[in-house]
Coordinates of C-alpha atoms in Angstrom, one line a residue:
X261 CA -129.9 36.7 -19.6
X262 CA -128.0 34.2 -17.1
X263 CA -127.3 30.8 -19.8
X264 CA -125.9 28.8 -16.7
X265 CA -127.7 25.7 -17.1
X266 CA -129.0 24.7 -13.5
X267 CA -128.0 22.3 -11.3
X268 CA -129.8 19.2 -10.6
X269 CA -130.0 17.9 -7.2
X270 CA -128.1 15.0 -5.9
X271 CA -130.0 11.5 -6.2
X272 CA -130.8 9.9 -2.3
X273 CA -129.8 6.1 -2.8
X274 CA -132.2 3.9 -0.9
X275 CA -131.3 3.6 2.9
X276 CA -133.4 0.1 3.4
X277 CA -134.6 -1.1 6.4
X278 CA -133.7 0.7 10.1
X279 CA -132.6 -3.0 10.7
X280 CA -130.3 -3.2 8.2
X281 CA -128.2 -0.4 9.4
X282 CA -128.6 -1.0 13.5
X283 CA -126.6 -4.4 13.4
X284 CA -124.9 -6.5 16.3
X285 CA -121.8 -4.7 15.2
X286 CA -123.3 -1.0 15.4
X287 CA -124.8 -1.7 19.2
X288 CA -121.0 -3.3 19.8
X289 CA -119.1 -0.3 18.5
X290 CA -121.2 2.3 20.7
X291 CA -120.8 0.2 23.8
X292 CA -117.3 0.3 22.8
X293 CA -117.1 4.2 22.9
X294 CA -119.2 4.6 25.7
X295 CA -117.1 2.2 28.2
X296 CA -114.3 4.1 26.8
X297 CA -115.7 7.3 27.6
X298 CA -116.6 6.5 31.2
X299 CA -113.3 4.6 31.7
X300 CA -111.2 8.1 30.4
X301 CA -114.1 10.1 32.8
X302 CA -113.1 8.0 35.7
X303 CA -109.2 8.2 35.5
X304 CA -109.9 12.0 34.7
X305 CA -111.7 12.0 38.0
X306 CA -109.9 9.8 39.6
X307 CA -107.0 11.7 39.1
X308 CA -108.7 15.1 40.0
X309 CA -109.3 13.1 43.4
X310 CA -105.2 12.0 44.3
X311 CA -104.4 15.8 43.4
X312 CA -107.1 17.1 45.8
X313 CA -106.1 14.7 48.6
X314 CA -102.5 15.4 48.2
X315 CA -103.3 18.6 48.5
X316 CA -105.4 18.4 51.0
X317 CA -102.4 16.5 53.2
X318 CA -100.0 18.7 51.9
X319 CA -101.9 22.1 52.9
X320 CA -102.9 21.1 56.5
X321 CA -99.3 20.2 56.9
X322 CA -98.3 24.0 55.8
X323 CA -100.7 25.6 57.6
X324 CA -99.9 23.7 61.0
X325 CA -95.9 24.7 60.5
X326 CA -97.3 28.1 59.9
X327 CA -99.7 28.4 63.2
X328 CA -96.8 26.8 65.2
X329 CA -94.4 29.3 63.9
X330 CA -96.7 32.4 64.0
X331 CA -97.7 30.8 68.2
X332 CA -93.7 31.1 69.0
X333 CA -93.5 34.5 67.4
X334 CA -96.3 35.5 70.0
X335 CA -98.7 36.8 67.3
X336 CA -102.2 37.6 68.3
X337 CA -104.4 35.4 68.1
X338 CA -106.8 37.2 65.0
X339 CA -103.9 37.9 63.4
X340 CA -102.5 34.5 63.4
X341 CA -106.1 33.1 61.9
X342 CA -105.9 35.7 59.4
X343 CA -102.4 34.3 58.1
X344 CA -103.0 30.5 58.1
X345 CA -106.9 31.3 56.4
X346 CA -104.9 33.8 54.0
X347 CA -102.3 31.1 52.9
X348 CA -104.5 28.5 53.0
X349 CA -106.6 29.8 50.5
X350 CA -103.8 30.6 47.9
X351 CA -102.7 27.2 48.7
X352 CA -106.1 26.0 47.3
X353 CA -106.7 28.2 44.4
X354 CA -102.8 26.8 43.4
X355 CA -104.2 23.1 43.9
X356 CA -107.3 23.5 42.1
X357 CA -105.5 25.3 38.9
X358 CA -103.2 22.3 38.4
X359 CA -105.8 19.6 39.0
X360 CA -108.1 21.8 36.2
X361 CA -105.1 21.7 34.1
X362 CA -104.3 18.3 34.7
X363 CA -107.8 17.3 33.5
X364 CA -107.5 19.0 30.3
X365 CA -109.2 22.5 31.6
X366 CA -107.9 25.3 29.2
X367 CA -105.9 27.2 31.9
X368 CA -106.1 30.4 29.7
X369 CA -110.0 30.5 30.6
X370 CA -109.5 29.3 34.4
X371 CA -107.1 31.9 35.1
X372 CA -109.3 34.3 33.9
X373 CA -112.2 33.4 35.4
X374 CA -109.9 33.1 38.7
X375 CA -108.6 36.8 38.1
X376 CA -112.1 38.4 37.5
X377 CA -113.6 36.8 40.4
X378 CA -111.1 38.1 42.8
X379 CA -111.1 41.2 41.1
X380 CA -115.0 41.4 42.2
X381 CA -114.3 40.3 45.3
X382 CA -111.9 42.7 46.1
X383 CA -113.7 45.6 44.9
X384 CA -117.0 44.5 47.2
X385 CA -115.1 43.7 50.2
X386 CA -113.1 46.7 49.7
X387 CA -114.1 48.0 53.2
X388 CA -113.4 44.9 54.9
X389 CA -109.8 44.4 53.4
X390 CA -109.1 47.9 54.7
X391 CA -110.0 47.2 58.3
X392 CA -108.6 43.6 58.6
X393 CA -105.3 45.2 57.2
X394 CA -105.6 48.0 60.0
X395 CA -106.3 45.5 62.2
X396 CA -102.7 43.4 61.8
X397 CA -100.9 46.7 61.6
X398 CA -102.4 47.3 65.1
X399 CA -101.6 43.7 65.9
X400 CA -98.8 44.2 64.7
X401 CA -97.2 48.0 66.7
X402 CA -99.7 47.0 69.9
X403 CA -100.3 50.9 69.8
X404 CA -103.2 49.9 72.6
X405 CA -104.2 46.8 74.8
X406 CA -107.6 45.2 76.5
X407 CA -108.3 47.4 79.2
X408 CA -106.3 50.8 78.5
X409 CA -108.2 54.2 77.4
X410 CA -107.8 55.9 74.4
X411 CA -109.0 58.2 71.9
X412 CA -109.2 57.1 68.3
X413 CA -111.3 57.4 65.7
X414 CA -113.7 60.5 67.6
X415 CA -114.4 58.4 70.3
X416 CA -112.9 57.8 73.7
X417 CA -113.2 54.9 75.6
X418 CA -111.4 51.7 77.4
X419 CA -110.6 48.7 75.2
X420 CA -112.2 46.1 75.8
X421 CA -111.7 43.5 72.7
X422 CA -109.9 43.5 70.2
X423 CA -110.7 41.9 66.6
X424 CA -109.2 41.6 63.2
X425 CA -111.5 44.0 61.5
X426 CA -112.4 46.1 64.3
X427 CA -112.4 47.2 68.3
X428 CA -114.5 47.9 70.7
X429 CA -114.8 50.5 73.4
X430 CA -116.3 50.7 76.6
X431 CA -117.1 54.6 76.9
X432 CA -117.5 56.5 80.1
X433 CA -121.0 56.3 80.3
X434 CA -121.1 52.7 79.5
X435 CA -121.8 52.5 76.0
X436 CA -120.3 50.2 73.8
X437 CA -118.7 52.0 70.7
X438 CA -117.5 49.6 67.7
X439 CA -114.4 51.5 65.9
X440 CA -113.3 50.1 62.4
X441 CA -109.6 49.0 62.5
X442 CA -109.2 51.2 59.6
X443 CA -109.8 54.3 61.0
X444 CA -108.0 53.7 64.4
X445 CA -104.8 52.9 61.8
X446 CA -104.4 55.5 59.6
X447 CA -105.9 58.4 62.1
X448 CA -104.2 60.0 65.2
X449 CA -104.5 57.8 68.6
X450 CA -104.4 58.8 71.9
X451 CA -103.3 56.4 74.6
X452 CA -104.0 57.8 78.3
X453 CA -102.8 54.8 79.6
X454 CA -99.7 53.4 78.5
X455 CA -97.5 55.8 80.4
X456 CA -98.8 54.8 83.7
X457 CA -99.2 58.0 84.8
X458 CA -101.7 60.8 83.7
X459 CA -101.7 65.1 84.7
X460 CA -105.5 66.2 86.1
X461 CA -106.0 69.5 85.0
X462 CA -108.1 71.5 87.0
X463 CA -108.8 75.7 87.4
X464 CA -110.3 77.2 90.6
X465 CA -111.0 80.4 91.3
X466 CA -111.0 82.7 94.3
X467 CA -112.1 86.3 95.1
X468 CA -109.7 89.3 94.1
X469 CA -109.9 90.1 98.1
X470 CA -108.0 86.9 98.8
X471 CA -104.1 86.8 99.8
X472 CA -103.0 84.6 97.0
X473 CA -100.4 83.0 99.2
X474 CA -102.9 82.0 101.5
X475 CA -105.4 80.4 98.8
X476 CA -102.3 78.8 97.3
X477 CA -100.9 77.2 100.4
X478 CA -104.5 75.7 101.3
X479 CA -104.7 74.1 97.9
X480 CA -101.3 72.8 98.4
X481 CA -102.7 71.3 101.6
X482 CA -105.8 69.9 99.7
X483 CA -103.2 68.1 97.0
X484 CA -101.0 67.0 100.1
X485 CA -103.5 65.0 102.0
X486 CA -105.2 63.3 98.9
X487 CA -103.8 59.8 99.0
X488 CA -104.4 59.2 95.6
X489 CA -102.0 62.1 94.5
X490 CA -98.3 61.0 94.0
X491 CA -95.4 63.0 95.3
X492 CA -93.2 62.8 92.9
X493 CA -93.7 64.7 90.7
X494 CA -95.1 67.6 92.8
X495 CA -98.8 69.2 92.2
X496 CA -98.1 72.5 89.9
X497 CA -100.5 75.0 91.9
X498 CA -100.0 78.5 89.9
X499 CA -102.1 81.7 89.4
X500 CA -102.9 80.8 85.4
X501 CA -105.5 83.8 85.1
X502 CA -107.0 87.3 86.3
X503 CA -110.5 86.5 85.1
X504 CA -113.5 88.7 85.2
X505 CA -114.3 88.0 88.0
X506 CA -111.8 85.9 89.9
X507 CA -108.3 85.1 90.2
X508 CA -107.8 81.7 88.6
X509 CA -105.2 79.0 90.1
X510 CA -104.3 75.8 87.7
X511 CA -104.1 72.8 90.7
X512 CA -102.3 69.9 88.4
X513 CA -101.8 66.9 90.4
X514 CA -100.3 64.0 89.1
X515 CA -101.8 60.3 89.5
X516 CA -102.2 57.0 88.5
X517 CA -103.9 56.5 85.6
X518 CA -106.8 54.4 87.1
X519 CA -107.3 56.9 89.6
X520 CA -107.7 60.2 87.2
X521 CA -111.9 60.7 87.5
X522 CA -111.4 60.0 91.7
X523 CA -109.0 62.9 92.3
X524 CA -110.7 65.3 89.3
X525 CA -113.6 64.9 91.6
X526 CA -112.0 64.8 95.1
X527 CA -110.1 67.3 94.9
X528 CA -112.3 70.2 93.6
X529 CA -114.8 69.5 96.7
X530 CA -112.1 69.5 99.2
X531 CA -111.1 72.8 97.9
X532 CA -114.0 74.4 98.3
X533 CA -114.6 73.0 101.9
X534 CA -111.2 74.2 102.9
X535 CA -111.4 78.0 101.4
X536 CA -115.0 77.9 103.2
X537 CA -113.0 77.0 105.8
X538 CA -110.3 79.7 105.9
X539 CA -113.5 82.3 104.8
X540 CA -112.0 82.6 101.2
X541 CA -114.4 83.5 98.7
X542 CA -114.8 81.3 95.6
X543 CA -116.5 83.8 93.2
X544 CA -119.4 84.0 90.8
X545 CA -120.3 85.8 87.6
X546 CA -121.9 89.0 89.0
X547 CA -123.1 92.0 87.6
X548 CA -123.8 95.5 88.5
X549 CA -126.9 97.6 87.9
X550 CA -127.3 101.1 88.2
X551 CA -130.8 102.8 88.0
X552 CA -131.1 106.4 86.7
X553 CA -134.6 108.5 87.9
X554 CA -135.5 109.9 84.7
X555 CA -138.6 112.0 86.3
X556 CA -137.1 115.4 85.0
X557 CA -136.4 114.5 81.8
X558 CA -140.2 113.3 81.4
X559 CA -142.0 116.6 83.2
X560 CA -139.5 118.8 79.9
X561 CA -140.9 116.6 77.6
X562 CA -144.7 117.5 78.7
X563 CA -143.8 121.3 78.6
X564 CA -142.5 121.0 75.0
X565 CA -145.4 119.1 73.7
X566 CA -148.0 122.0 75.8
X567 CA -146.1 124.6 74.1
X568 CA -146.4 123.0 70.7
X569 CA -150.3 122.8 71.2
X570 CA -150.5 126.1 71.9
X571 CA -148.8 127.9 69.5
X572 CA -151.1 125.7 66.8
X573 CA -153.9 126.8 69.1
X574 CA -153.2 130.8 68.3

């Protein structure tokens, strides 16, 4: 059995009257704390205000030595936007953690905050990071210009615009083909056009009747009087194959690079007028069928199958 004796509760004194306690000097002393209050709010805020306009001044400043410097340096213009927005943004994430910290902001919680937002950001504009950072590494080497062709990225095409995050090519057909700046970065690129001058490949065949020395001195002919095909260095006009059912010659003339599709074309059609012409044979796939009479074989089979019946017949 507990013998603690228990506890009586505390005795509440009389307040008297609400008027006794709200007094002059009560209405006085909260005015006091309240014009205190908004005067420490609006040095706090005024304060917040001189550190954003300095930094305001002091970032536009930056960021014009930085465009003028990137302009001499003859940096594209994407890339050059990319820089100054780049800067300029850590410029302001700097001036906004001192003015929180000079307001009394624990800068503990607004780094974190700071850290875990860019760390989301990062991770949803993963993509986008990759491609703009292809893009100034393109910027940057110039593996390609507006207006040459190139492969890159499975598609092939002539450039017509180039952007920070991605390019865009003009195919043969005409269709507009948008290639991330990623993928044209990190995977093989072929440029057609940068050398100036491209090889056209091209195989025709004539009949195994033919004198190869004639067929090969009317192609040379056909190369020769293209004006589009350089002389220097020579058309390559070889035999390349014994085919099935022709002799194969590789004609590979060299040319501008502009003019590549007009001498592919060009030049196969004049070389089959001019063999026409000299009555040599460009071949086709052709095949020979023999037919076997197999009457004989037919009137044996009849005699076996009449003998059969009749010896079941006896």
């Amino acid at each position: 059995m507990n013998d603690t004796a228990p506890v009586a509760a505390p005795v509440m004194e009389p307040v008297g009257e609400l008027s006794d306690v709200i007094t002059k000097e009560f209405w006085s002393e909260q005015a006091t704390v309240l014009f205190s209050s908004l005067a420490d709010a609006a040095l706090t805020a005024a304060k917040a205000a001189v550190v954003l306009i300095i930094a305001w001044i002091v970032i536009k400043i930056i960021c014009w030595i930085l465009g003028r410097a990137l302009d001499r340096s003859k940096v594209e213009e994407p890339a050059r936007g990319f820089v100054v927005s780049t800067v300029k943004s850590f410029l302001w994430i700097i001036a906004v953690l001192q003015m929180l910290e000079l307001v009394d902001v624990p800068m503990l919680s607004a780094t974190a905050l700071t850290t875990a937002l860019a760390f989301a950001v990062g991770i949803a504009l993963g993509d986008m990071a990759t491609n703009t950072l292809g893009g100034l590494v393109l910027m940057s080497y110039k593996p390609f210009k507006v207006g040459e062709v190139i492969t890159g990225g499975g598609v092939t095409g002539k450039v017509a615009e180039i952007l920070l995050d991605r390019t865009i090519l003009m195919t043969p057909d005409n269709r507009r083909a948008i290639v991330p700046n990623g993928k044209l970065a990190s995977d093989s690129l072929v440029n057609f056009t940068r050398s100036g001058k491209r090889r056209v490949d091209m195989v025709i065949g004539v009949g195994y009747d033919v004198n190869l020395s004639d067929a090969k001195r009317v192609l040379e002919k056909v190369c020769k009087h293209h004006k589009l095909v350089l002389k220097d260095p020579k058309p390559t006009i070889e035999v390349t194959e014994l085919g099935d059912n022709s002799v194969n010659f590789a004609v590979r003339p060299h040319v501008e690079s502009a003019d590549y599709w007009t001498v592919f074309f060009d030049v196969q059609q004049a070389a089959k007028i001019a063999l026409d012409e000299a009555g040599m044979n460009i071949p086709f796939p052709q095949r020979d069928v023999h037919l076997f009479k197999h009457g004989s074989l037919a009137e044996e089979n009849k005699d076996e199958e009449n003998k059969e019946e009749e010896e079941e017949e006896e």
